[in-house]
Amino acid sequence: MTVKPPPRVSDPAVWKSAAFPDESSWTVQLTDSHIMELESAAERIVSSAIDAPGFGQDAFALPTLGSVLADQLTILEHGRGFFLLRGLDVDRYDPQLLRIMYWGICSHLGTGISQNTYGELMSDVTDHGEVFPGEDPYRYNIRAHRTAVEISPHTDSCDHVALMCVRPAQQGGGSAVVSALAVYNEIAASRPDFVETLSRGFFLDLVGKGTEDKQLSVHRIPVFSYFDGKLSARFNKRQIELGAEKLGGGLDPLSQAAIEYIQQVSEQNEFRVTMEFRAGDIQVLNNRVIFHSRESFMDDADKGRKRLLWRVWLSSHQPRPLAPEFADQLNSGRRGGVTKRF
């Protein structure tokens, strides 16, 4: 079970933005030989008529890039918790071959899990044009990645999330990542009165991701969970607030102040590393130790070229130890994805 976290955690995933003077600190550049390996592996998948996405690492051998990805997996799980892979020319390939190469890269980091009620293993992060009043899609059971609105610091419900930029936005859409563990240390030092309520956790509104529509998590999910000597995080401010509303009362003042403080700290430049995606970039994050956010964006309506990212949720090949009540975040079992209902 989760125990109260210590007053300060030491972990390679505790960092602030000053640790990374420029993007070379966290960017891996694909070489010509890496790209040739990806092309060859993808062509084997096509010729073998293997379903994609869905195949595993064994079906996608990468003689030299594989060791690079193994090193990055170690960084995800035992280091800073994020990296960006750069160098794929998206205009060079048809979409299906590009999806195969992207999935093949992901297969070396983990096993794909469902991320929506249709059981999709790879989903489009784009503005789907869904209409809702105001700027809060969650209130209307619409997941924010399907819109163009700003998305505040949060985690997804999986070990790793990968995002491949197929087309950047005409304007905006920048990404930021934050060490959730550094945010915890700041909270524990400056507002220790928040630690108990955050480690006790909340019933989350699953925003349509549960085993039934309009479902909450079946148990409290800690924002900060300390288990087997490791601190992990799960945070989505709106899902916490809406979960409390659906239970009939809203959050108590201390809990509301605590989650607002998380957002406040996470948005300080001292903690944030920002990224501007280029076409072909692949960002991979460890959701257990990293908060991520997104600027709002505008598409090029005249040319019909909409911002498009492909998202993959992964169960890690080197998983961080998680308390049982923390590991089930979608009412689908330990490290389970979204239950397929359609």
Coordinates of C-alpha atoms in Angstrom, one line a residue:
M1 CA 0.0 0.0 0.0
T2 CA 1.0 3.6 -0.4
V3 CA 2.7 5.2 2.6
K4 CA 3.3 8.9 3.4
P5 CA 6.2 10.2 1.2
P6 CA 9.3 11.4 2.9
P7 CA 9.9 15.1 3.4
R8 CA 12.2 15.1 0.4
V9 CA 13.0 12.5 -2.3
S10 CA 16.3 11.9 -4.1
D11 CA 16.0 10.5 -7.5
P12 CA 17.6 11.1 -10.9
A13 CA 14.2 12.3 -12.1
V14 CA 14.4 15.2 -9.7
W15 CA 15.5 18.2 -11.8
K16 CA 14.9 21.8 -12.7
S17 CA 15.2 23.5 -16.1
A18 CA 18.7 24.8 -15.4
A19 CA 19.9 21.2 -15.7
F20 CA 19.3 21.4 -19.5
P21 CA 21.0 24.4 -21.1
D22 CA 19.7 23.6 -24.6
E23 CA 17.7 20.9 -26.5
S24 CA 20.8 18.8 -27.2
S25 CA 20.6 17.8 -23.5
W26 CA 17.5 15.7 -24.2
T27 CA 17.5 15.2 -28.0
V28 CA 18.6 12.0 -29.8
Q29 CA 19.4 12.6 -33.5
L30 CA 18.7 9.7 -35.8
T31 CA 21.6 8.8 -38.1
D32 CA 21.3 7.7 -41.7
S33 CA 22.0 4.1 -40.6
H34 CA 19.3 4.3 -38.0
I35 CA 16.8 5.4 -40.7
M36 CA 17.9 2.6 -43.0
E37 CA 17.2 0.1 -40.2
L38 CA 13.8 1.6 -39.6
E39 CA 12.9 1.4 -43.3
S40 CA 14.1 -2.2 -43.6
A41 CA 12.2 -3.3 -40.5
A42 CA 9.0 -1.6 -41.7
E43 CA 9.3 -3.2 -45.1
R44 CA 9.5 -6.6 -43.4
I45 CA 6.3 -5.9 -41.4
V46 CA 4.5 -4.9 -44.7
S47 CA 5.8 -8.0 -46.6
S48 CA 4.8 -10.3 -43.7
A49 CA 1.3 -8.8 -43.5
I50 CA 1.7 -8.3 -39.7
D51 CA -0.9 -6.2 -38.1
A52 CA 0.3 -2.7 -37.3
P53 CA 0.1 -1.2 -34.9
G54 CA 0.1 -4.1 -32.4
F55 CA 3.3 -6.1 -33.1
G56 CA 6.0 -6.5 -30.5
Q57 CA 9.7 -5.7 -30.3
D58 CA 10.7 -9.2 -31.6
A59 CA 9.1 -8.4 -35.0
F60 CA 11.0 -5.2 -35.4
A61 CA 14.8 -5.8 -35.1
L62 CA 16.9 -2.7 -35.0
P63 CA 20.6 -3.8 -34.9
T64 CA 22.1 -0.4 -33.8
L65 CA 19.1 1.8 -33.1
G66 CA 17.8 -0.8 -30.7
S67 CA 20.7 -0.3 -28.3
V68 CA 20.1 3.5 -28.5
L69 CA 16.5 3.0 -27.6
A70 CA 17.5 0.6 -24.8
D71 CA 19.7 3.4 -23.4
Q72 CA 16.8 5.9 -23.6
L73 CA 14.5 3.4 -21.9
T74 CA 17.0 3.4 -19.0
I75 CA 16.8 7.2 -19.0
L76 CA 13.0 7.1 -19.0
E77 CA 12.9 4.7 -16.0
H78 CA 16.1 5.5 -14.0
G79 CA 17.1 9.0 -15.3
R80 CA 15.5 12.3 -16.1
G81 CA 12.3 10.6 -17.4
F82 CA 12.0 12.0 -21.0
F83 CA 13.7 12.3 -24.3
L84 CA 13.0 13.5 -27.9
L85 CA 13.9 11.5 -31.0
R86 CA 14.5 13.6 -34.1
G87 CA 15.4 13.0 -37.7
L88 CA 12.5 11.2 -39.5
D89 CA 11.4 12.9 -42.7
V90 CA 7.6 12.5 -42.6
D91 CA 7.2 13.6 -46.2
R92 CA 9.3 10.7 -47.4
Y93 CA 6.9 8.0 -46.4
D94 CA 3.3 7.1 -46.9
P95 CA 1.3 7.4 -43.6
Q96 CA 1.0 3.6 -43.0
L97 CA 4.8 3.0 -43.4
L98 CA 5.4 6.0 -41.1
R99 CA 3.0 4.6 -38.5
I100 CA 4.8 1.2 -38.7
M101 CA 8.2 2.9 -38.1
Y102 CA 6.8 4.9 -35.2
W103 CA 5.1 1.9 -33.6
G104 CA 8.3 -0.2 -34.1
I105 CA 10.3 2.5 -32.2
C106 CA 7.7 2.4 -29.4
S107 CA 7.8 -1.4 -29.2
H108 CA 11.4 -1.2 -28.0
L109 CA 10.3 0.9 -25.0
G110 CA 7.1 -0.9 -23.9
T111 CA 3.9 -2.7 -24.8
G112 CA 1.1 -0.6 -26.3
I113 CA -2.2 -0.4 -24.4
S114 CA -5.6 0.9 -25.3
Q115 CA -6.1 4.6 -24.9
N116 CA -9.8 5.0 -25.7
T117 CA -13.1 3.0 -25.7
Y118 CA -12.5 1.9 -29.3
G119 CA -9.4 0.1 -28.2
E120 CA -7.1 2.2 -30.3
L121 CA -3.4 1.7 -29.7
M122 CA -2.4 4.8 -31.7
S123 CA -4.7 7.8 -31.7
D124 CA -4.7 11.2 -33.4
V125 CA -4.0 14.2 -31.2
T126 CA -5.7 16.9 -33.3
D127 CA -8.6 19.3 -33.2
H128 CA -11.5 17.1 -34.0
G129 CA -13.9 20.1 -34.1
E130 CA -16.0 19.0 -31.2
V131 CA -18.2 21.8 -30.0
F132 CA -18.6 22.7 -26.3
P133 CA -19.4 25.9 -24.3
G134 CA -16.4 27.8 -22.9
E135 CA -12.9 26.3 -22.6
D136 CA -13.4 23.3 -20.4
P137 CA -14.0 20.1 -22.6
Y138 CA -13.7 17.8 -19.6
R139 CA -17.0 19.1 -18.2
Y140 CA -18.7 17.8 -21.3
N141 CA -16.9 14.4 -21.3
I142 CA -14.6 15.5 -24.1
R143 CA -10.9 14.7 -23.7
A144 CA -8.7 17.7 -24.1
H145 CA -6.3 16.2 -26.7
R146 CA -9.2 16.2 -29.1
T147 CA -9.4 20.0 -29.0
A148 CA -7.1 23.0 -29.6
V149 CA -7.4 24.4 -26.1
E150 CA -4.5 24.8 -23.7
I151 CA -3.8 21.7 -21.6
S152 CA -2.4 22.4 -18.1
P153 CA 0.3 20.2 -16.5
H154 CA -0.9 16.7 -16.0
T155 CA 0.0 13.0 -16.4
D156 CA -1.6 10.3 -18.6
S157 CA -2.8 7.0 -17.2
C158 CA 0.1 4.8 -18.4
D159 CA 3.8 4.2 -17.8
H160 CA 5.0 6.1 -20.9
V161 CA 3.4 8.3 -23.4
A162 CA 4.9 8.8 -26.9
L163 CA 3.9 11.7 -29.2
M164 CA 5.0 11.8 -32.8
C165 CA 4.6 15.1 -34.6
V166 CA 3.3 14.6 -38.1
R167 CA 2.4 18.2 -38.7
P168 CA 3.0 21.1 -36.3
A169 CA 0.4 23.8 -35.8
Q170 CA 0.4 27.1 -37.7
Q171 CA 0.7 28.8 -34.4
G172 CA 1.2 27.6 -30.8
G173 CA 1.0 24.0 -29.6
G174 CA 4.3 24.1 -27.8
S175 CA 5.0 21.4 -25.2
A176 CA 6.4 21.7 -21.7
V177 CA 7.7 19.0 -19.3
V178 CA 8.2 19.3 -15.6
S179 CA 9.8 16.9 -13.0
A180 CA 6.8 15.9 -10.9
L181 CA 9.3 14.8 -8.2
A182 CA 10.9 18.3 -8.1
V183 CA 7.4 19.7 -7.8
Y184 CA 6.8 17.4 -4.8
N185 CA 10.0 18.5 -3.1
E186 CA 9.0 22.1 -3.5
I187 CA 5.5 21.4 -2.0
A188 CA 6.9 19.3 0.9
A189 CA 9.4 22.1 1.7
S190 CA 7.1 25.2 1.3
R191 CA 3.6 23.7 2.0
P192 CA 4.0 20.5 4.0
D193 CA 0.4 20.8 5.1
F194 CA -0.6 19.7 1.5
V195 CA 1.3 16.4 1.5
E196 CA -1.2 14.3 3.5
T197 CA -4.2 15.2 1.3
L198 CA -2.2 14.8 -1.9
S199 CA -0.9 11.4 -0.9
R200 CA -4.4 10.3 0.3
G201 CA -5.6 11.1 -3.2
F202 CA -8.9 11.6 -4.9
F203 CA -11.7 9.9 -6.8
L204 CA -11.1 11.0 -10.4
D205 CA -13.6 11.7 -13.1
L206 CA -12.5 9.3 -15.9
V207 CA -13.9 11.5 -18.6
G208 CA -15.4 8.6 -20.5
K209 CA -12.4 6.3 -20.1
G210 CA -14.0 4.0 -17.5
T211 CA -15.7 0.7 -18.0
E212 CA -18.9 2.6 -18.2
D213 CA -19.7 6.2 -19.3
K214 CA -19.5 9.0 -16.8
Q215 CA -17.6 6.8 -14.3
L216 CA -15.2 7.8 -11.5
S217 CA -12.2 5.8 -10.4
V218 CA -13.4 3.1 -8.0
H219 CA -10.8 4.1 -5.4
R220 CA -8.8 7.1 -4.4
I221 CA -5.8 7.7 -6.6
P222 CA -2.9 9.5 -4.9
V223 CA -1.4 12.5 -6.6
F224 CA 1.9 11.4 -5.0
S225 CA 2.3 7.8 -4.2
Y226 CA 5.4 6.4 -2.4
F227 CA 6.0 2.7 -2.8
D228 CA 9.0 0.5 -2.6
G229 CA 11.3 3.5 -2.1
K230 CA 10.0 5.3 -5.2
L231 CA 7.7 8.3 -5.6
S232 CA 5.3 8.4 -8.5
A233 CA 2.7 10.9 -9.5
R234 CA -0.8 11.0 -11.1
F235 CA -2.2 14.5 -11.6
N236 CA -5.0 16.0 -13.6
K237 CA -6.5 19.0 -11.9
R238 CA -9.9 19.0 -13.8
Q239 CA -10.4 15.3 -13.3
I240 CA -9.9 15.8 -9.6
E241 CA -12.3 18.7 -9.4
L242 CA -15.0 17.1 -11.5
G243 CA -14.7 13.8 -9.6
A244 CA -15.4 15.7 -6.3
E245 CA -18.3 17.5 -7.9
K246 CA -19.9 14.3 -9.1
L247 CA -19.6 12.9 -5.5
G248 CA -21.8 15.8 -4.5
G249 CA -19.8 18.3 -2.7
G250 CA -16.7 19.6 -4.4
L251 CA -13.2 19.7 -2.9
D252 CA -12.5 20.9 0.6
P253 CA -10.6 24.2 0.8
L254 CA -7.3 22.5 1.7
S255 CA -7.5 20.0 -1.2
Q256 CA -8.4 22.8 -3.7
A257 CA -5.5 24.9 -2.6
A258 CA -3.2 21.9 -2.8
I259 CA -4.0 21.1 -6.4
E260 CA -3.9 24.8 -7.4
Y261 CA -0.4 25.0 -5.9
I262 CA 0.7 22.0 -7.9
Q263 CA -0.3 23.8 -11.1
Q264 CA 1.3 27.1 -9.9
V265 CA 4.6 25.5 -9.2
S266 CA 4.6 23.4 -12.4
E267 CA 4.1 26.5 -14.5
Q268 CA 7.1 28.3 -13.2
N269 CA 10.0 28.7 -15.6
E270 CA 12.4 27.4 -13.0
F271 CA 10.7 24.0 -13.3
R272 CA 9.7 23.8 -17.0
V273 CA 11.5 22.6 -20.1
T274 CA 9.8 23.7 -23.2
M275 CA 9.8 22.1 -26.7
E276 CA 8.7 23.2 -30.1
F277 CA 7.8 20.2 -32.1
R278 CA 9.1 19.8 -35.7
A279 CA 7.6 17.4 -38.1
G280 CA 9.0 13.9 -37.4
D281 CA 9.9 14.6 -33.8
I282 CA 9.0 11.8 -31.3
Q283 CA 8.7 12.9 -27.6
V284 CA 8.6 10.1 -25.0
L285 CA 7.8 10.7 -21.3
N286 CA 7.6 8.7 -18.2
N287 CA 4.2 9.5 -16.8
R288 CA 5.1 8.4 -13.3
V289 CA 7.7 11.2 -12.9
I290 CA 6.9 13.8 -15.5
F291 CA 4.0 16.4 -15.8
H292 CA 3.4 17.6 -19.4
S293 CA 1.4 20.5 -20.8
R294 CA 0.5 22.0 -24.1
E295 CA -0.1 25.6 -25.4
S296 CA -3.4 26.2 -27.2
F297 CA -2.9 26.3 -31.0
M298 CA -4.3 27.6 -34.2
D299 CA -4.4 25.6 -37.5
D300 CA -3.9 26.8 -41.0
A301 CA -7.5 26.8 -42.0
D302 CA -6.9 28.1 -45.5
K303 CA -4.6 25.3 -46.4
G304 CA -6.5 22.6 -44.5
R305 CA -3.3 21.5 -42.8
K306 CA -4.2 20.7 -39.2
R307 CA -1.8 20.0 -36.4
L308 CA -1.5 16.3 -36.0
L309 CA 0.3 14.2 -33.5
W310 CA 0.1 10.4 -33.1
R311 CA -0.1 9.3 -29.5
V312 CA 0.9 5.9 -28.1
W313 CA 0.4 4.7 -24.5
L314 CA 3.0 2.2 -23.3
S315 CA 3.3 -0.3 -20.4
S316 CA 7.1 -0.1 -19.8
H317 CA 9.6 -2.9 -20.4
Q318 CA 11.3 -1.7 -17.2
P319 CA 8.3 -0.7 -15.1
R320 CA 8.6 1.5 -12.0
P321 CA 7.2 -0.2 -8.8
L322 CA 3.7 1.0 -8.2
A323 CA 1.3 0.5 -5.2
P324 CA -1.7 -1.6 -6.3
E325 CA -4.3 1.1 -5.7
F326 CA -2.1 3.5 -7.7
A327 CA -1.4 1.2 -10.6
D328 CA -5.1 0.8 -11.5
Q329 CA -6.1 4.2 -12.7
L330 CA -8.8 3.3 -15.2
N331 CA -10.8 0.6 -13.4
S332 CA -9.2 -1.9 -15.8
G333 CA -6.6 -3.5 -13.5
R334 CA -3.0 -3.0 -12.8
R335 CA -1.4 -0.9 -15.5
G336 CA -4.4 -1.5 -17.6
G337 CA -5.5 0.7 -20.5
V338 CA -8.9 2.0 -21.4
T339 CA -11.5 -0.7 -21.6
K340 CA -12.8 -1.3 -25.1
R341 CA -16.5 -0.7 -25.2
F342 CA -17.3 -0.1 -28.9

